[in-house]
Amino acid sequence: MVSTLVLMATILPLAVILYRVRFHPLSHLPGPWFAAVGPFFLSIICYLGIEARVMRHYHEKYKTKTLRVSTNSVSISDPDAMHEIYVAQGGFVKDDRYANFTMGPVVSIFSAIDADYRNVRAKTVAPLFAPGRLRNATQQQQIIGECIRDFMDQFRLLKEANDEVDILDLCARLSIDVVTGYLLGRRYDGLHEHDDLPISQRKHTKLSANPFVFSIVAFARFSLLPNWLFRCTYAASTWWASSPEVDRSFKRLGEYSDRLLKKTSTASQAEGIDSTDRSSSSSPMTYQGRLLAAGISPFEAKVQAQATIFADADSTAIVLATILFHLVQNPSVNKRLHDEVESPEAQNMDTSQLPYLRAVVKEGLRLAMTNPTRLTRVVPPSGLQVCGQTIPPGTVVGCAAYVLHHDADVFDKPFEFQPERRLLPSTDEIVPSSIHDGDEVSHRLLPPKKGQQRELMEKHMIPFGVGLRACLGKNLAMQEIHEAVRVVAASNILEGATTIQHQIKMKEWFNGEIIGHRLEIKWC
């Protein structure tokens, strides 16, 4: 009897493994065999923060656009599949992983799986992200312009007082002030919260909201676990990693949110409020004011406000700091950008329309990848066809920015910062070239070099996601980044600077995290 049980205990697991590797509906897809056995491989590389680079490695090893990465999960690197997955008819439904991003009784706009729930809230605040409104807010005397001016003042002070500046922390201060000042009507005041300290000490003092942000980013390492196990693991991890610094950060952000909502709730009961006044958090034109006006409870409005601080501020700061880092490492790029933004023609152009500035920003977005891993969805009953491969219903699929942004067949030298690649002609802009063939002259289209097709590059770019579920704050982030990079380039403050770190190293969790939480530059 005992021997029979032992035999069964041995045979059954082997039979399950054999089925998953050789006979499962996904067994026809290429991928490492051990990934097909269960969720362990995917969960481990997620925890270690190397998920994206490992997937890129196996996509290249197996030369495939459809890579099996778990028993019922597939990584897709074909941009032509993104329309069906993320766009058509609202895109496929988010998988259960997103339930792990809801940390309390309120489901954030980002983590919502229910499309109707999300749409009600997203449509309520969407007018705040209108391009025209954002451009107006970037004027010198408006909130975004004011934040960028303060950012540059702090940058100059730090440069004069110290030989080193942490541009990641400085960009985080700018981003949190832009998000809170523009969306919530009251700046967090990250750029000024340490004004009472001597300037020589400020480089050692970081933004008070950082521990809050870092703790939220870090929990994504467990996000592939089943929800019940995730909650247990996250609770234990939070207890283990707790510290007075983290507690103070959460407390300060909570107090900021409470003041915000108290003022907004009080004002919403008053009559005669000017709906165009965005000078304070009491305005119904703010993020939380719009939610309250739509019937959302004050408690939920507070949680949604905190969620947007994390979702919009942290990612924008990483992109902006990445761009400044590469401008320092590439003085010729910085010089060319300076010449463009200071040219007479640029003075009458919208910032986002300056060709080289746009190229610099796009290259920064490609390399920063604030969400480097897969944006996962569930294949519907109709199934999915990708590159001639059939993916059955119920399969979890997704495209990863890291894989698409580093496709060597599309981006020549994919790990290098090369804004010039964005300025090459598109296919329909290539001028016919006269080629002598003996005594005859033939006119042929000379195709773009491998990796330099502009249209293909654009198709492979997903820095903000795709479709209706794409980042709600994309326009705000782009406005801040374009304007901040323009002002920095015009000031020439980076001239003569060098980076202390040789390269940017990241943890590839769902939200990317720069290892060490710092990017420092110095002037010789």
XYZ file of C-alpha atoms in Angstrom:
524
model
C 0.000 0.000 0.000
C 2.745 2.406 0.986
C 4.755 1.575 -2.112
C 1.678 2.190 -4.267
C 1.159 5.622 -2.711
C 4.819 6.464 -3.230
C 4.577 5.342 -6.849
C 1.449 7.418 -7.424
C 3.032 10.423 -5.731
C 5.910 10.104 -8.195
C 3.965 9.321 -11.353
C 1.204 11.925 -11.018
C 3.502 14.982 -10.867
C 5.521 13.590 -13.778
C 2.324 13.023 -15.745
C 1.217 16.603 -15.090
C 4.604 17.917 -16.189
C 4.531 15.763 -19.331
C 1.043 16.991 -20.202
C 1.931 20.653 -19.712
C 5.128 20.405 -21.727
C 3.991 18.128 -24.594
C 0.180 18.021 -24.794
C -1.129 21.307 -23.396
C -2.987 23.591 -25.901
C 0.053 25.909 -25.753
C 2.639 23.155 -26.237
C 3.083 24.108 -29.902
C 4.541 27.488 -28.911
C 8.305 27.857 -28.421
C 9.755 28.580 -25.007
C 11.902 26.992 -22.295
C 10.342 23.706 -21.189
C 10.663 24.518 -17.496
C 8.511 27.636 -17.966
C 5.639 25.428 -19.122
C 5.768 23.289 -15.975
C 4.104 25.875 -13.726
C 4.111 29.499 -12.549
C 7.392 29.199 -10.649
C 9.773 30.377 -13.373
C 7.718 33.485 -14.156
C 7.161 34.319 -10.485
C 10.874 34.007 -9.702
C 12.098 36.286 -12.488
C 9.345 38.749 -11.576
C 10.473 38.787 -7.937
C 14.120 39.247 -8.951
C 13.231 42.181 -11.202
C 14.691 40.592 -14.338
C 11.481 39.461 -16.028
C 11.712 41.764 -19.042
C 15.327 41.057 -19.983
C 14.810 37.301 -19.559
C 11.821 37.403 -21.898
C 13.815 39.378 -24.454
C 16.572 36.774 -24.232
C 14.188 33.906 -24.959
C 12.365 35.777 -27.722
C 15.752 36.134 -29.423
C 16.912 32.602 -28.610
C 13.826 30.976 -30.114
C 13.444 33.650 -32.806
C 9.749 33.925 -32.084
C 7.091 36.607 -31.643
C 4.994 34.258 -29.485
C 6.895 32.940 -26.479
C 5.387 30.609 -23.910
C 6.490 31.874 -20.499
C 4.280 29.850 -18.147
C 1.726 27.048 -18.234
C -1.008 29.338 -19.526
C 0.849 32.551 -20.352
C 2.401 33.923 -23.548
C 4.665 36.895 -24.242
C 3.985 38.561 -27.594
C 6.479 40.797 -29.388
C 4.495 41.410 -32.572
C 3.238 45.034 -32.673
C 0.588 44.061 -35.221
C -1.129 42.009 -32.510
C -1.475 44.981 -30.163
C -4.540 46.395 -31.898
C -6.572 43.255 -31.284
C -5.266 42.755 -27.751
C -5.535 46.313 -26.466
C -7.622 48.428 -28.835
C -10.344 46.643 -30.846
C -13.711 46.810 -29.054
C -11.989 48.074 -25.937
C -9.327 45.364 -25.961
C -9.161 42.069 -24.112
C -10.098 41.957 -20.425
C -7.349 42.446 -17.847
C -6.274 39.269 -16.081
C -6.549 38.522 -12.359
C -3.096 39.953 -11.712
C -4.567 43.451 -11.597
C -6.598 42.547 -8.512
C -3.273 42.565 -6.672
C -2.886 46.277 -7.392
C -5.953 47.060 -5.283
C -4.559 47.426 -1.786
C -7.706 48.483 0.059
C -11.474 48.764 -0.242
C -11.217 51.187 -3.176
C -10.297 50.026 -6.679
C -8.124 52.645 -8.385
C -8.748 53.790 -11.944
C -5.538 52.051 -12.971
C -6.174 48.665 -11.375
C -9.866 48.418 -12.289
C -10.730 45.263 -14.213
C -14.374 46.297 -14.643
C -14.419 48.532 -17.732
C -17.652 50.298 -16.741
C -16.277 51.140 -13.288
C -13.128 52.590 -14.823
C -14.860 54.466 -17.631
C -17.163 56.402 -15.297
C -14.196 57.716 -13.336
C -11.800 58.148 -16.248
C -14.317 60.148 -18.285
C -15.009 62.359 -15.277
C -11.391 63.516 -14.992
C -10.410 63.216 -18.684
C -11.020 66.942 -19.485
C -8.124 67.821 -17.185
C -5.753 66.093 -19.606
C -6.871 67.989 -22.722
C -3.789 69.230 -24.659
C -5.053 72.818 -24.919
C -5.663 73.061 -21.180
C -2.201 71.653 -20.484
C -0.507 74.102 -22.852
C -2.198 76.995 -21.086
C -1.049 75.666 -17.713
C 2.542 75.635 -18.965
C 2.633 79.391 -19.494
C 5.112 81.235 -17.309
C 2.567 82.396 -14.717
C 0.512 79.182 -14.672
C 0.995 76.167 -12.424
C 3.137 73.899 -14.645
C 5.270 76.813 -15.800
C 5.676 77.913 -12.178
C 6.811 74.432 -11.100
C 9.373 74.218 -13.907
C 10.702 77.664 -13.011
C 11.127 76.568 -9.378
C 12.767 73.355 -10.615
C 15.387 75.330 -12.519
C 15.979 77.649 -9.548
C 16.645 74.630 -7.331
C 18.857 73.065 -10.003
C 21.038 76.191 -10.164
C 21.271 76.486 -6.377
C 22.322 72.860 -6.011
C 24.878 73.160 -8.800
C 26.435 76.245 -7.223
C 26.550 74.777 -3.714
C 27.573 71.202 -4.460
C 29.693 69.389 -6.966
C 27.025 66.676 -7.232
C 23.267 66.764 -7.913
C 20.834 63.842 -7.747
C 18.752 64.543 -10.837
C 16.357 61.687 -10.057
C 15.368 63.253 -6.736
C 15.126 66.694 -8.324
C 12.895 65.369 -11.112
C 10.745 63.553 -8.544
C 10.221 66.849 -6.716
C 9.197 68.564 -9.940
C 6.832 65.793 -10.990
C 5.000 65.534 -7.687
C 4.511 69.310 -7.658
C 3.218 69.325 -11.242
C 0.784 66.466 -10.604
C -0.508 67.803 -7.304
C -0.493 71.453 -8.332
C -2.177 70.949 -11.686
C -4.517 68.020 -10.975
C -5.253 68.463 -7.277
C -5.040 72.249 -7.020
C -2.497 72.285 -4.202
C 1.202 71.597 -4.600
C 2.791 68.965 -2.413
C 5.699 71.422 -2.378
C 8.400 68.875 -2.987
C 10.635 71.530 -4.518
C 10.457 73.679 -1.382
C 9.937 71.242 1.491
C 13.588 71.487 2.549
C 14.112 75.206 1.988
C 14.767 75.598 5.720
C 17.951 73.533 5.410
C 21.295 74.999 4.368
C 21.738 74.466 0.644
C 24.868 72.366 1.238
C 22.782 69.782 3.119
C 19.960 69.432 0.630
C 21.680 66.897 -1.594
C 21.577 64.447 1.316
C 17.851 65.017 1.942
C 15.395 63.294 -0.377
C 11.766 63.929 -1.248
C 9.580 62.923 1.705
C 7.122 61.076 -0.569
C 9.834 58.744 -1.888
C 9.460 55.974 0.733
C 5.728 55.854 -0.036
C 6.434 55.550 -3.763
C 9.192 52.969 -3.347
C 7.035 50.756 -1.140
C 4.232 50.783 -3.723
C 6.629 49.985 -6.564
C 8.297 47.162 -4.649
C 5.124 45.207 -3.935
C 4.811 44.498 -7.678
C 7.500 41.841 -7.272
C 4.760 39.653 -5.783
C 2.079 40.662 -8.281
C 2.046 37.357 -10.204
C 1.004 35.392 -7.139
C -2.632 34.327 -6.667
C -4.510 37.090 -4.861
C -4.889 35.200 -1.565
C -1.179 34.371 -1.478
C -0.232 37.857 -2.623
C -2.103 39.441 0.284
C -0.374 37.200 2.819
C 3.050 37.723 1.257
C 2.612 41.466 0.906
C 1.447 41.825 4.515
C 4.495 39.920 5.754
C 6.829 41.872 3.476
C 5.365 45.204 4.579
C 5.804 44.286 8.234
C 9.383 43.157 7.634
C 10.335 46.282 5.658
C 8.528 48.782 7.886
C 10.561 51.685 9.224
C 9.962 55.092 10.812
C 10.901 56.710 7.494
C 8.226 54.786 5.579
C 5.657 55.456 8.304
C 6.395 59.194 8.201
C 6.082 59.223 4.422
C 2.676 57.518 4.486
C 1.527 59.795 7.311
C 2.541 62.970 5.515
C 0.856 61.931 2.282
C -2.263 60.960 4.210
C -2.359 64.338 5.952
C -1.882 66.111 2.632
C -4.776 64.130 1.118
C -7.015 64.767 4.138
C -6.470 68.533 3.928
C -7.127 68.395 0.218
C -10.419 66.549 0.541
C -11.588 68.532 3.557
C -11.175 71.776 1.677
C -12.708 70.357 -1.496
C -15.701 68.852 0.320
C -16.375 72.097 2.173
C -16.124 74.157 -0.993
C -18.354 71.802 -2.961
C -21.211 72.653 -0.604
C -20.859 76.382 -1.194
C -22.604 78.258 -3.952
C -21.167 80.473 -6.634
C -17.796 78.782 -7.089
C -16.080 79.884 -10.275
C -15.566 76.627 -12.177
C -12.636 78.091 -14.115
C -10.669 78.913 -10.960
C -7.888 76.370 -10.444
C -5.980 78.354 -7.860
C -6.817 76.003 -5.012
C -7.954 72.501 -4.184
C -11.472 73.800 -3.577
C -12.054 74.232 -7.303
C -14.437 71.772 -8.945
C -11.991 71.824 -11.858
C -9.549 69.705 -9.855
C -9.224 65.931 -10.059
C -10.877 65.257 -6.718
C -13.421 68.048 -7.272
C -14.620 66.398 -10.462
C -14.890 63.022 -8.763
C -16.958 64.474 -5.930
C -19.185 66.314 -8.394
C -19.801 62.990 -10.164
C -21.081 61.437 -6.953
C -17.901 59.641 -5.917
C -17.538 59.396 -2.133
C -14.973 61.609 -0.352
C -13.093 58.520 0.854
C -12.750 57.124 -2.656
C -11.811 60.541 -4.031
C -8.977 60.665 -1.492
C -7.715 57.218 -2.509
C -7.960 58.041 -6.221
C -6.006 61.257 -5.591
C -3.243 59.327 -3.819
C -3.187 56.779 -6.637
C -2.690 59.444 -9.283
C 0.199 60.941 -7.304
C 1.966 57.596 -7.511
C 0.904 56.669 -11.046
C 1.703 60.003 -12.696
C 4.506 61.543 -10.650
C 6.920 58.620 -10.264
C 6.880 57.450 -13.880
C 7.319 60.970 -15.265
C 10.244 61.618 -12.940
C 12.031 58.480 -14.141
C 11.592 59.419 -17.807
C 12.760 62.998 -17.271
C 15.776 61.939 -15.210
C 16.673 59.328 -17.836
C 16.644 61.962 -20.574
C 18.817 64.369 -18.555
C 21.208 61.511 -17.734
C 21.692 60.727 -21.421
C 22.048 64.397 -22.346
C 24.934 64.603 -19.885
C 26.505 61.466 -21.353
C 26.081 62.783 -24.908
C 27.354 66.392 -25.024
C 26.891 66.603 -28.807
C 23.206 65.758 -28.419
C 22.856 68.341 -25.657
C 24.571 70.963 -27.838
C 22.349 70.248 -30.837
C 19.262 70.385 -28.637
C 20.393 73.684 -27.115
C 20.894 75.169 -30.571
C 17.414 74.080 -31.648
C 15.487 75.392 -28.647
C 17.379 78.691 -28.753
C 16.950 79.206 -32.497
C 14.719 82.101 -33.665
C 12.322 79.640 -35.326
C 11.770 77.782 -32.056
C 10.479 80.855 -30.269
C 7.225 80.754 -32.224
C 6.730 76.987 -32.166
C 4.947 74.768 -29.705
C 7.531 72.895 -27.653
C 6.252 69.486 -28.710
C 6.710 70.399 -32.394
C 10.468 70.989 -32.253
C 11.894 68.060 -34.283
C 15.068 67.344 -32.354
C 13.432 67.888 -28.972
C 10.723 65.409 -29.961
C 13.416 62.939 -31.026
C 15.231 63.309 -27.696
C 12.032 62.790 -25.712
C 10.988 59.744 -27.754
C 14.376 58.147 -27.279
C 14.141 58.839 -23.558
C 10.701 57.232 -23.434
C 12.058 54.193 -25.275
C 14.882 53.621 -22.808
C 13.190 54.672 -19.558
C 10.330 52.157 -19.747
C 8.545 52.941 -16.507
C 6.386 49.851 -17.146
C 8.906 47.423 -18.675
C 6.997 44.153 -18.284
C 3.918 42.717 -19.984
C 0.554 44.476 -19.881
C -1.414 41.267 -19.490
C -4.849 40.455 -20.867
C -7.015 37.316 -21.234
C -7.733 35.877 -24.697
C -11.522 35.847 -25.304
C -13.574 32.851 -26.539
C -12.825 33.798 -30.156
C -9.124 33.034 -29.641
C -6.137 34.944 -31.033
C -3.988 34.551 -34.131
C -0.426 35.911 -33.989
C 2.118 35.303 -36.738
C 0.263 32.207 -37.870
C 0.116 30.767 -34.360
C -3.219 30.034 -32.681
C -3.526 31.073 -29.048
C -6.569 29.488 -27.376
C -9.213 31.235 -25.241
C -8.349 31.835 -21.602
C -4.628 32.271 -22.252
C -2.954 35.217 -20.532
C -1.108 37.262 -23.166
C 0.746 40.554 -23.162
C 3.360 42.720 -24.840
C 6.338 44.045 -22.870
C 7.786 47.492 -23.524
C 11.295 46.215 -22.776
C 11.075 43.575 -25.499
C 9.535 45.878 -28.111
C 11.736 48.877 -27.289
C 14.926 46.812 -27.574
C 14.100 44.907 -30.752
C 17.408 44.884 -32.634
C 15.616 44.345 -35.953
C 13.907 47.697 -35.470
C 16.307 49.789 -33.373
C 19.902 49.667 -34.491
C 22.100 49.377 -31.363
C 18.959 49.219 -29.212
C 20.613 50.006 -25.874
C 22.158 53.249 -27.116
C 20.611 56.711 -26.840
C 20.356 57.873 -30.472
C 17.790 60.647 -31.066
C 18.977 60.909 -34.672
C 17.308 57.614 -35.522
C 13.987 59.443 -35.100
C 14.849 61.991 -37.789
C 15.411 59.545 -40.631
C 12.841 59.676 -43.444
C 9.800 57.469 -43.375
C 9.192 55.066 -46.249
C 7.006 57.475 -48.198
C 9.535 60.283 -47.755
C 12.455 58.465 -49.369
C 13.524 60.217 -52.527
C 14.089 58.031 -55.604
C 17.782 57.705 -56.285
C 19.351 57.590 -59.735
C 21.464 54.486 -60.140
C 23.685 54.051 -63.181
C 23.446 50.598 -64.728
C 25.784 50.593 -67.685
C 24.516 53.198 -70.140
C 21.071 53.357 -68.545
C 19.935 55.314 -65.550
C 17.245 53.665 -63.436
C 15.298 55.261 -60.620
C 14.856 53.045 -57.628
C 13.668 53.564 -54.091
C 16.536 53.021 -51.718
C 14.992 51.296 -48.677
C 15.796 52.561 -45.200
C 18.619 50.848 -43.368
C 17.753 47.910 -41.182
C 16.475 49.176 -37.872
C 15.842 52.694 -39.104
C 12.290 52.526 -40.467
C 10.480 55.316 -38.692
C 7.025 53.783 -38.993
C 8.239 50.493 -37.544
C 9.836 52.305 -34.636
C 6.575 54.052 -33.841
C 4.674 50.750 -33.929
C 7.096 49.292 -31.384
C 6.700 52.156 -28.909
C 4.365 51.578 -25.960
C 5.705 53.825 -23.164
C 2.190 54.636 -21.947
C 0.396 51.432 -22.852
C -2.093 51.055 -25.702
C -5.805 51.582 -26.285
C -8.529 52.730 -23.908
C -6.570 51.400 -20.926
C -3.485 53.447 -21.808
C -2.085 55.802 -19.177
C -4.666 58.468 -18.374
C -1.948 60.984 -17.533
C -0.005 60.609 -20.790
C -0.676 64.153 -22.022
C 0.293 65.694 -18.690
C 3.505 63.672 -18.582
C 4.434 64.622 -22.149
C 3.735 68.300 -21.515
C 5.919 68.334 -18.419
C 8.736 66.368 -20.054
C 8.866 68.435 -23.254
C 8.798 71.730 -21.391
C 11.286 70.712 -18.695
C 13.775 69.311 -21.232
C 13.423 72.472 -23.329
C 14.127 74.734 -20.360
C 17.084 72.638 -19.188
C 18.594 72.579 -22.688
C 18.111 76.324 -23.128
C 19.811 77.055 -19.795
C 22.958 75.091 -20.704
C 23.118 73.967 -17.078
C 24.294 70.490 -18.108
C 27.340 71.801 -19.965
C 30.518 70.356 -18.485
C 28.662 67.820 -16.349
C 29.427 64.118 -16.146
C 27.415 61.223 -14.748
C 28.627 59.405 -11.655
C 26.895 56.157 -12.620
C 28.100 54.622 -15.866
C 24.618 53.419 -16.792
C 21.070 53.273 -15.488
C 20.242 49.943 -13.870
C 16.630 49.045 -13.200
C 14.497 46.548 -11.373
C 12.043 45.344 -14.004
C 8.957 45.026 -11.872
C 5.566 46.083 -13.210
C 6.710 49.635 -12.475
C 10.394 50.016 -13.190
C 12.618 51.150 -10.332
C 16.065 52.658 -10.706
C 18.419 50.650 -8.508
C 19.802 52.781 -5.697
C 17.072 55.414 -6.171
C 19.561 57.974 -7.423
C 21.103 59.340 -10.625
C 23.880 61.765 -9.813
C 25.793 64.173 -11.991
C 28.771 66.382 -11.187
C 30.684 69.210 -12.775
C 34.428 68.980 -13.194
